[in-house]
mmCIF file of C-alpha atoms and ligand atoms in Angstrom:
data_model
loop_
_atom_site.group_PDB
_atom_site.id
_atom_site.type_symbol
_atom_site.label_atom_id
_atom_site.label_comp_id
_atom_site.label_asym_id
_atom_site.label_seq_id
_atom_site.Cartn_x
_atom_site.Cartn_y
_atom_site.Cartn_z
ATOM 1 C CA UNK A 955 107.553 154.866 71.995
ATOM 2 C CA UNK A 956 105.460 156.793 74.722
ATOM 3 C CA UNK A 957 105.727 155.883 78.276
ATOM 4 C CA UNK A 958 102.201 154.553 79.748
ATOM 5 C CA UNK A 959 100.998 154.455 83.714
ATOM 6 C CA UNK A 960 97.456 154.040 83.706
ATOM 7 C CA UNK A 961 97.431 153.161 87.275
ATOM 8 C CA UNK A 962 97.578 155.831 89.599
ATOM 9 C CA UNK A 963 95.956 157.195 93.516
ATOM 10 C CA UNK A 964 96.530 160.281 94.735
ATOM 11 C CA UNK A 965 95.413 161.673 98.114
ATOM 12 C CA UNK A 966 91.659 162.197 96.404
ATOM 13 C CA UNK A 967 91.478 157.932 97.683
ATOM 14 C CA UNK A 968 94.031 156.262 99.355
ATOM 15 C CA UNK A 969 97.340 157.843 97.420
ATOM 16 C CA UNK A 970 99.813 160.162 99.267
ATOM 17 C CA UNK A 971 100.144 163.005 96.674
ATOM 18 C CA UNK A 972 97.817 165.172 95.180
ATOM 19 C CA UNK A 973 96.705 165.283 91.820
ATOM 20 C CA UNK A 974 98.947 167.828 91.166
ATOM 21 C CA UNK A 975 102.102 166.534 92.949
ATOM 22 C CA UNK A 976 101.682 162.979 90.881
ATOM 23 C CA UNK A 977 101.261 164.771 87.902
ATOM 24 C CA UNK A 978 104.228 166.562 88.463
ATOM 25 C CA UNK A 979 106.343 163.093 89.450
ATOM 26 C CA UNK A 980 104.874 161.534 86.611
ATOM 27 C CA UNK A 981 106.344 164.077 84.059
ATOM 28 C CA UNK A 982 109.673 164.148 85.980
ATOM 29 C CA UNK A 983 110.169 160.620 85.520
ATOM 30 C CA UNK A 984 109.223 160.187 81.719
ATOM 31 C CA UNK A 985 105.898 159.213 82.076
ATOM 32 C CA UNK A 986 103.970 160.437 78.364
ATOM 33 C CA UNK A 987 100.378 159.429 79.140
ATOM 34 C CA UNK A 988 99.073 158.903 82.518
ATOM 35 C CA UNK A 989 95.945 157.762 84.013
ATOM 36 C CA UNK A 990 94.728 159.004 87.845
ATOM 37 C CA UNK A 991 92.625 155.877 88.689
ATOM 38 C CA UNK A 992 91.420 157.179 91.911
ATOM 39 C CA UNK A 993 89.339 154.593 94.408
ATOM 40 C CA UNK A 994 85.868 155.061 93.525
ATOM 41 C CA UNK A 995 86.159 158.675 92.745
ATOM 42 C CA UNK A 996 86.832 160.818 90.021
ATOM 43 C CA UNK A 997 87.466 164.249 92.138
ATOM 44 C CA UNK A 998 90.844 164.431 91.450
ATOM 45 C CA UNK A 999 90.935 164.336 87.502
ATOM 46 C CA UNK A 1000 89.777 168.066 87.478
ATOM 47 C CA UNK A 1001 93.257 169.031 88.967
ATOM 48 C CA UNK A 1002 94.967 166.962 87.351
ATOM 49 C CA UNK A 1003 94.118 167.562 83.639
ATOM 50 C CA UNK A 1004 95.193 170.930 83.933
ATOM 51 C CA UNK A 1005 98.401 170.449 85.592
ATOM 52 C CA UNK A 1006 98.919 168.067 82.659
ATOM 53 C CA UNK A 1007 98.500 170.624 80.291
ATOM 54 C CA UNK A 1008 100.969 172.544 82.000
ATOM 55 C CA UNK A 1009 103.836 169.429 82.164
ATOM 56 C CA UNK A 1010 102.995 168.284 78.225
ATOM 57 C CA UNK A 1011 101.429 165.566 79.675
ATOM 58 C CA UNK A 1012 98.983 163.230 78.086
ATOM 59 C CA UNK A 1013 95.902 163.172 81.440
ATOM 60 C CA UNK A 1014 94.037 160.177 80.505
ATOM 61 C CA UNK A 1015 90.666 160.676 83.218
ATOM 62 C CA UNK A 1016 90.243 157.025 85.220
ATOM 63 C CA UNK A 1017 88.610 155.441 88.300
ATOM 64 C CA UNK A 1018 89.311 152.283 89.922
ATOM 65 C CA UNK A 1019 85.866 150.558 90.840
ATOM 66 C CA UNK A 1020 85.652 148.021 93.823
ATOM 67 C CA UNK A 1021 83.081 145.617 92.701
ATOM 68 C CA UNK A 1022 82.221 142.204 94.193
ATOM 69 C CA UNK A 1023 82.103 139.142 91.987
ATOM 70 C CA UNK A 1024 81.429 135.508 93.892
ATOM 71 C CA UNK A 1025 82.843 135.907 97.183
ATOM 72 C CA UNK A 1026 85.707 137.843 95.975
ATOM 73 C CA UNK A 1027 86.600 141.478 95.617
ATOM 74 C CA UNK A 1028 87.660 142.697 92.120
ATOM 75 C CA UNK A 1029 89.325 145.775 90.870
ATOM 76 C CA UNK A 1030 87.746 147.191 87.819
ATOM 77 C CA UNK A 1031 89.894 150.236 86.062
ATOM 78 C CA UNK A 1032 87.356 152.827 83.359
ATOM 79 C CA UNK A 1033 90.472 154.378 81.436
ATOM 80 C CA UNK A 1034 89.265 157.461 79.364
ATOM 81 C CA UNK A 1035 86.188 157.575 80.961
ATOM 82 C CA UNK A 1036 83.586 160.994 80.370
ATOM 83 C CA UNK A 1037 84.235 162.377 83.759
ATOM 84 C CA UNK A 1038 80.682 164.273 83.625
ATOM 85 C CA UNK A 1039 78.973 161.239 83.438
ATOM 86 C CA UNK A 1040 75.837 161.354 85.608
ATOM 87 C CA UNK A 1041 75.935 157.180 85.423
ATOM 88 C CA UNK A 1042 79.513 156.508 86.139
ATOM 89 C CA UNK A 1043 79.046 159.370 88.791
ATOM 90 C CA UNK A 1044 76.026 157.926 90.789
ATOM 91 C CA UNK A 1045 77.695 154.680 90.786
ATOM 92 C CA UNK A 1046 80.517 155.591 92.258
ATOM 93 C CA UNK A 1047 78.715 157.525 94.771
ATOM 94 C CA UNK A 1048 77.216 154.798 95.324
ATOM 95 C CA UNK A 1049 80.019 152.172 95.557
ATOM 96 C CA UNK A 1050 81.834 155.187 98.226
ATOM 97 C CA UNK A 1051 78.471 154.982 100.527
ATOM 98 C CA UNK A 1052 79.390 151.792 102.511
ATOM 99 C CA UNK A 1053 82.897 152.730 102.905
ATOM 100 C CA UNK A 1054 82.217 154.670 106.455
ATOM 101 C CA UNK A 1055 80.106 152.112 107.863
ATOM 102 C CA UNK A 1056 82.100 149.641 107.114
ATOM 103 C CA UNK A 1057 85.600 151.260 108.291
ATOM 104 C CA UNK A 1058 83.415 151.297 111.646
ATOM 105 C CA UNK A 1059 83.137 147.546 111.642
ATOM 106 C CA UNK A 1060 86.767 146.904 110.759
ATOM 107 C CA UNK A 1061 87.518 149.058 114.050
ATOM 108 C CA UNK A 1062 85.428 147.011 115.830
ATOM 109 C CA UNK A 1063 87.191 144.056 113.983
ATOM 110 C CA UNK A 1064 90.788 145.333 115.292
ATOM 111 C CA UNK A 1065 89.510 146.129 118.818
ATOM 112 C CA UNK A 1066 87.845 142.354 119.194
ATOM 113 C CA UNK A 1067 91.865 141.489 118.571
ATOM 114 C CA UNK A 1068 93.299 143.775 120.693
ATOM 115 C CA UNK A 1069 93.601 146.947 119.349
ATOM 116 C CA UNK A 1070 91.426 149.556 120.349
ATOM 117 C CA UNK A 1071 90.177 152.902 118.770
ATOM 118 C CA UNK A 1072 91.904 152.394 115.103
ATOM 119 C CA UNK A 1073 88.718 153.592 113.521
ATOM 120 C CA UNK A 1074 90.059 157.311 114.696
ATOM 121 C CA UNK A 1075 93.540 155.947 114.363
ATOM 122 C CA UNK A 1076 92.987 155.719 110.693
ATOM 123 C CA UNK A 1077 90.920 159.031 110.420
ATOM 124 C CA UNK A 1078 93.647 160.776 110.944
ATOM 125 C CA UNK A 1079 95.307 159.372 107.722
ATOM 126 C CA UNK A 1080 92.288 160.033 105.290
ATOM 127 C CA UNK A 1081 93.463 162.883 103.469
ATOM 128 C CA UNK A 1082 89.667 162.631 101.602
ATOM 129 C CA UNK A 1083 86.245 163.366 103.649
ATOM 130 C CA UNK A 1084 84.870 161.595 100.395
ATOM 131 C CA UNK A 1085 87.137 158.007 101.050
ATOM 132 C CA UNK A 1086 87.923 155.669 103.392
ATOM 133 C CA UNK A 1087 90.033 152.403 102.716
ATOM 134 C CA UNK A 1088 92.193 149.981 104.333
ATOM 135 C CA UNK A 1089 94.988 151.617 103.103
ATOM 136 C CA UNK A 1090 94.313 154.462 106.039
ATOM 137 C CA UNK A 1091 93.959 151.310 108.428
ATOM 138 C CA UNK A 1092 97.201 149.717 107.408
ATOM 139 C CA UNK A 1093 98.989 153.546 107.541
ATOM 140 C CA UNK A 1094 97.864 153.454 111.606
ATOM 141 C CA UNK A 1095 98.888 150.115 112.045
ATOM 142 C CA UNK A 1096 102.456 150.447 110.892
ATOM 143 C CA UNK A 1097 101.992 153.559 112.931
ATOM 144 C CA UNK A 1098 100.766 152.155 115.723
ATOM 145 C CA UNK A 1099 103.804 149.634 115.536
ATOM 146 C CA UNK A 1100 102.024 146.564 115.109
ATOM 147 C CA UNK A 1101 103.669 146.077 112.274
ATOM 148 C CA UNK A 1102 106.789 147.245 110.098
ATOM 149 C CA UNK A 1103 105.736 148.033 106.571
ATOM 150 C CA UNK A 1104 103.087 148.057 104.275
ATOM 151 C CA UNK A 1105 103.312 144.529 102.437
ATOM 152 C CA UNK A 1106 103.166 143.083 105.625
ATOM 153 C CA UNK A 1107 100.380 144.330 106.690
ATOM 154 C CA UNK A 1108 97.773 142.512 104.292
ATOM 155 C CA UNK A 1109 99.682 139.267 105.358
ATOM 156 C CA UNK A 1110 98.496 139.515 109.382
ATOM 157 C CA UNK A 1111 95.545 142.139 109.100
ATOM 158 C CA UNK A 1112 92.876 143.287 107.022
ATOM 159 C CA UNK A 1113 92.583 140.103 104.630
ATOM 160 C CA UNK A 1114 90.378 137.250 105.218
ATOM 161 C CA UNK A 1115 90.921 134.964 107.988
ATOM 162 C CA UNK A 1116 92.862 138.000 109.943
ATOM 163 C CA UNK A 1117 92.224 140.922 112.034
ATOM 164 C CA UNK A 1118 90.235 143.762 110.800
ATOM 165 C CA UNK A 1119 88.329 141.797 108.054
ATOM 166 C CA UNK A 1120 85.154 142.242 107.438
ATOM 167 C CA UNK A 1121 82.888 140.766 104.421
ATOM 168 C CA UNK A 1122 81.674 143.751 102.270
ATOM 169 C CA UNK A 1123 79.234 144.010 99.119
ATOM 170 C CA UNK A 1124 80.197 146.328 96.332
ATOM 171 C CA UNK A 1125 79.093 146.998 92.955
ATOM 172 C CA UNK A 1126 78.368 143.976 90.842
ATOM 173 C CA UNK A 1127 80.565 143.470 88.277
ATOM 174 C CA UNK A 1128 78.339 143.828 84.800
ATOM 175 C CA UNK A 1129 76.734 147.294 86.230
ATOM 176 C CA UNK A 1130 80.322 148.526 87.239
ATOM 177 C CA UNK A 1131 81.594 147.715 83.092
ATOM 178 C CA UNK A 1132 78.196 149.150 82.270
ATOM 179 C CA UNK A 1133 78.789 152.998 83.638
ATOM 180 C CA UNK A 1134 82.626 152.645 82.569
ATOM 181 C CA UNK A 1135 81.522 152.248 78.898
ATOM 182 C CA UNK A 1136 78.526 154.522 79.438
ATOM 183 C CA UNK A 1137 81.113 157.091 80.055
ATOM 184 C CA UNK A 1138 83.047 156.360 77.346
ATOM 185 C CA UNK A 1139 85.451 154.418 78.816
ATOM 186 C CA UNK A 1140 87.319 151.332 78.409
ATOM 187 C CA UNK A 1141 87.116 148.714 81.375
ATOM 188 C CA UNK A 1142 89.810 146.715 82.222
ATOM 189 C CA UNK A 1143 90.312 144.399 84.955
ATOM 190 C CA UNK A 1144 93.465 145.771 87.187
ATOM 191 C CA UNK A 1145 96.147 143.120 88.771
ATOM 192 C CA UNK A 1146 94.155 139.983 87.583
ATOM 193 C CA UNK A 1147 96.715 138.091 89.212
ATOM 194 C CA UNK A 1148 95.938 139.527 92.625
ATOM 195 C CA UNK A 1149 92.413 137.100 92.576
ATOM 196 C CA UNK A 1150 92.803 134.285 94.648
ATOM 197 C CA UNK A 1151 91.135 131.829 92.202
ATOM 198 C CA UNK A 1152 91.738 128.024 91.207
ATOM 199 C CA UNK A 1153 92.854 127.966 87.322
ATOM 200 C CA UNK A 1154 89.300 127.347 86.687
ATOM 201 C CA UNK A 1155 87.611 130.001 88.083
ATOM 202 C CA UNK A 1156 90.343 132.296 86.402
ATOM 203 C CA UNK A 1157 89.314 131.716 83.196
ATOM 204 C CA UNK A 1158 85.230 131.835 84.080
ATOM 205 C CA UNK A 1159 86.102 135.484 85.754
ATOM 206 C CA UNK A 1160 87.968 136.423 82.284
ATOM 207 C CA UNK A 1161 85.363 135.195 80.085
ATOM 208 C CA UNK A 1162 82.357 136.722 82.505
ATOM 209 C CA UNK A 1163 84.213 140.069 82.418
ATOM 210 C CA UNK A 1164 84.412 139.812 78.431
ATOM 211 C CA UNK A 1165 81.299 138.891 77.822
ATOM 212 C CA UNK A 1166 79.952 141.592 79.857
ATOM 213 C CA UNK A 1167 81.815 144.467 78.208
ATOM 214 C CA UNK A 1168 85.272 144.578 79.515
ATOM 215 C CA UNK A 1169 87.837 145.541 77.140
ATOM 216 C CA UNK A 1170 91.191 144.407 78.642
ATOM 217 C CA UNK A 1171 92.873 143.280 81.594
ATOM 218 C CA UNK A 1172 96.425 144.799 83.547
ATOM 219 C CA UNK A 1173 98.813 142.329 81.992
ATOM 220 C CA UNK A 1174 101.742 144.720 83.479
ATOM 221 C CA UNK A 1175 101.428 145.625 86.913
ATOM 222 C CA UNK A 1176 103.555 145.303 90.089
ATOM 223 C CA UNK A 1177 101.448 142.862 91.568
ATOM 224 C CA UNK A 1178 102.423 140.590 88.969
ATOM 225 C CA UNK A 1179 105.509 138.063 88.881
ATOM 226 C CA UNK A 1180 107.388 137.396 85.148
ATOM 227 C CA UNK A 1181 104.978 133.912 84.996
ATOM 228 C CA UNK A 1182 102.258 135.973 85.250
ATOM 229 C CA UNK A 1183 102.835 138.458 82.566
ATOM 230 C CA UNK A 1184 103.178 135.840 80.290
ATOM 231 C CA UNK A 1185 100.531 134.155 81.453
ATOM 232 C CA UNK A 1186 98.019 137.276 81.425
ATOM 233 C CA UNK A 1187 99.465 138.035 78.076
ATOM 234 C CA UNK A 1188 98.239 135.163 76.857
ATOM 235 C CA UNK A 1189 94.859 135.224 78.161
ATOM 236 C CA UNK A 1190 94.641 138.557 76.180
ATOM 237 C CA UNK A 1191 95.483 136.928 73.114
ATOM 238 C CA UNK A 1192 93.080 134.046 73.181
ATOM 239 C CA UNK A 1193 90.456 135.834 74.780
ATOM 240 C CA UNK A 1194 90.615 138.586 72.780
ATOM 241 C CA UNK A 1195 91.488 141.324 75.306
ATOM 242 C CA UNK A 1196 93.393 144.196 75.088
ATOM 243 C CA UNK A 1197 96.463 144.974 77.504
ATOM 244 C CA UNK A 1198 97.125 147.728 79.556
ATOM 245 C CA UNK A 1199 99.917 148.873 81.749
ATOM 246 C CA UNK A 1200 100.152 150.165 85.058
ATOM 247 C CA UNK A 1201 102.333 151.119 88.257
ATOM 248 C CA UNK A 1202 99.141 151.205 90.950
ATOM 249 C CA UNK A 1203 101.747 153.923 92.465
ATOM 250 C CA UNK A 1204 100.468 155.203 95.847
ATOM 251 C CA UNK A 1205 103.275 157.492 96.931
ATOM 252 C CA UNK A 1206 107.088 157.656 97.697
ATOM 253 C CA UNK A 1207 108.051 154.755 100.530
ATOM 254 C CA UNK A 1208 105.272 152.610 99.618
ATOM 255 C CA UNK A 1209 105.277 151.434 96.241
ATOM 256 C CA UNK A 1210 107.972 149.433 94.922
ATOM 257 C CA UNK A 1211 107.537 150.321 91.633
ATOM 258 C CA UNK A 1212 107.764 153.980 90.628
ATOM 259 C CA UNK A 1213 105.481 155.974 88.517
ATOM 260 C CA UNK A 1214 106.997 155.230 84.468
ATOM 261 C CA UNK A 1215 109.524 152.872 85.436
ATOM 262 C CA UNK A 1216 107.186 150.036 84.203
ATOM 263 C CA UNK A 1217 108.881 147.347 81.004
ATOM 264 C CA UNK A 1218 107.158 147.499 77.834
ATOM 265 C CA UNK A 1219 104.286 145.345 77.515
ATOM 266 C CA UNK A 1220 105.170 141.753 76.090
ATOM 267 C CA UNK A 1221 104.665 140.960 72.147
ATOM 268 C CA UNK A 1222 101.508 139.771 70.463
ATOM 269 C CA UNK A 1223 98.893 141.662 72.863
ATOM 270 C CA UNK A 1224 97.127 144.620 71.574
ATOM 271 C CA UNK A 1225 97.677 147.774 73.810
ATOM 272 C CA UNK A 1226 94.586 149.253 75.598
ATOM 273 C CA UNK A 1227 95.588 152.849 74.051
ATOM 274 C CA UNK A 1228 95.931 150.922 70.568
ATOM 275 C CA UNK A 1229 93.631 153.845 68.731
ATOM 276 C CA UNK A 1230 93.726 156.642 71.092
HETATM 277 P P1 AMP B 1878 89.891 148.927 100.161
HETATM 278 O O1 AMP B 1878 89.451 149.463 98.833
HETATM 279 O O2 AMP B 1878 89.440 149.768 101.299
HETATM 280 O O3 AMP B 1878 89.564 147.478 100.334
HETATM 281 O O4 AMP B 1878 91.477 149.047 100.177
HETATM 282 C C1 AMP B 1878 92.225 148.404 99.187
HETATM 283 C C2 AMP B 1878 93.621 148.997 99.144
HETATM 284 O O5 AMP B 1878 94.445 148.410 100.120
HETATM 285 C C3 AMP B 1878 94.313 148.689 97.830
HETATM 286 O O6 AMP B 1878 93.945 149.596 96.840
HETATM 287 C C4 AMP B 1878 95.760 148.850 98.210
HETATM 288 O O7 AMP B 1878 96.107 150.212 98.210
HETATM 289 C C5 AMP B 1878 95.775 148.319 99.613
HETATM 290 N N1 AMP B 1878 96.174 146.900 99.591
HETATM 291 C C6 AMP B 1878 95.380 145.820 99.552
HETATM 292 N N2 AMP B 1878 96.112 144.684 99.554
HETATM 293 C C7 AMP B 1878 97.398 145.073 99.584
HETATM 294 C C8 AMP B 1878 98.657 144.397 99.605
HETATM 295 N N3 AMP B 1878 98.734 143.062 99.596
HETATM 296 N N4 AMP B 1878 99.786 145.142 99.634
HETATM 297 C C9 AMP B 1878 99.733 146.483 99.662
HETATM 298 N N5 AMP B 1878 98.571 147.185 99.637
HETATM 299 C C10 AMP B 1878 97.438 146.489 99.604
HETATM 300 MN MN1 MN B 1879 94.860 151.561 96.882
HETATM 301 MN MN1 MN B 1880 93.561 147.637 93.096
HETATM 302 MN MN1 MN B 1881 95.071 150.730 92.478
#
């Protein structure tokens, strides 16, 4: 059986390796197909189709689009999406426009708590002029010393209710599905476990997101515990989603789980990559 990640960053968002150096991990460690789901942005696929060609890797191109549904921020993933798309393109530009402005206010955020200048503090970790995302902010912080590694950050900062928060609108989730499968693509709702949602709401976002297009939903993903796989797995089933599989690896010494070292997806789904 091929080995599937189709959850990736590299430093084209908030990842710490090029396209080319994840590409070059991924086939190292087994992976068979991988997807770069950038933030946002597709500028890294170019590079890293060919170096895929050059590992016998399979490149599936991806994006990961922030989109706002309720009062909640949602992760949508386009897998095999038409990277020429002028739609998928423009909205992505457009979903990318806020992100300066609002990295300003969550300086301003961190500063109101004490911490001064960590708008510049996390410039210095954007490795993309295109993208800027907590992930820089939470690099300067552990920096900084404020705090000791990355999970703990998004327990005391940058969450709501803490330091460095600040409400943001993003693209709305039936236009986000709509330029994923105008490209081409399949959408699929990444680390649906992540949502802090009563039971109830759960199933209105799964059914909202299916009825609007979406294909499938990350059953596997590091975010997730055992309960949750089964319990994702089943919402696939009944709702008539298909699964999909991914590491969300950001680079060595911050994610847990490495790129291809994910389990096999649980019995009785149907795989995202089922005809592909
Ligand atoms: P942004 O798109 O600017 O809101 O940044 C979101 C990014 O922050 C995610 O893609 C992760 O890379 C990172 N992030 C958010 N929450 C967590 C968490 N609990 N643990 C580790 N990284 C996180
Ligand atoms: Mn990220
Ligand atoms: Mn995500
Ligand atoms: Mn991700």
């Amino acid at each position: 059986m091929p080995r599937y990640d189709l959850h990736a960053h590299s430093t084209h968002s908030d990842g710490l390796l090029t396209p080319l150096e994840l590409v070059q991990r991924a086939a190292a460690r087994g992976v068979d197909v991988l997807a770069l789901t950038d933030h946002d942005e597709l500028s890294g696929v170019a590079e890293a189709s060919v170096e895929a060609e050059a590992a016998n890797l399979r490149f599936i191109a991806g994006a990961e689009l922030s989109v706002s549904w309720r009062d909640l921020t949602l992760h949508v993933l386009g897998l095999r999406i038409d990277p020429s798309s002028a739609g998928l393109r423009d909205g992505l530009a457009k979903i990318r426009a806020g992100r300066a402005e609002r990295a300003r206010r969550i300086g301003a955020s961190l500063a109101d708590a004490g911490i001064p200048d960590a708008y510049h503090g996390a410039l210095r970790f954007v490795t993309s002029d295109r993208l800027i995302s907590r992930t820089h902010f939470a690099r300067f912080l552990i920096e900084a010393g404020h705090v000791r590694e990355m999970r703990d950050v998004f327990k005391r900062y940058l969450v709501r209710g803490k330091p460095g928060h600040v409400e943001h609108r993003w693209a709305e989730l039936p236009e986000a599905i709509a330029w994923i499968r105008a490209a081409g693509g399949r959408a699929v709702l990444a680390h649906p476990g992540r949502y802090k949602v009563a039971p109830m709401a759960l199933r209105e976002l799964l059914t909202e997101f299916r009825d609007a297009g979406g294909d499938g939903i990350e059953v596997l993903s590091p975010s997730h515990t055992a309960a949750q796989v089964t319990d994702f797995a089943c919402y696939a089933r009944r709702l008539g989603l298909l699964a999909s599989s991914g590491s969300d690896y950001h680079g060595p010494g911050e994610s847990y789980v490495d790129l291809g070292d994910m389990p096999s997806l649980p019995s009785g789904v149907t795989p995202v990559w089922h005809d592909w």
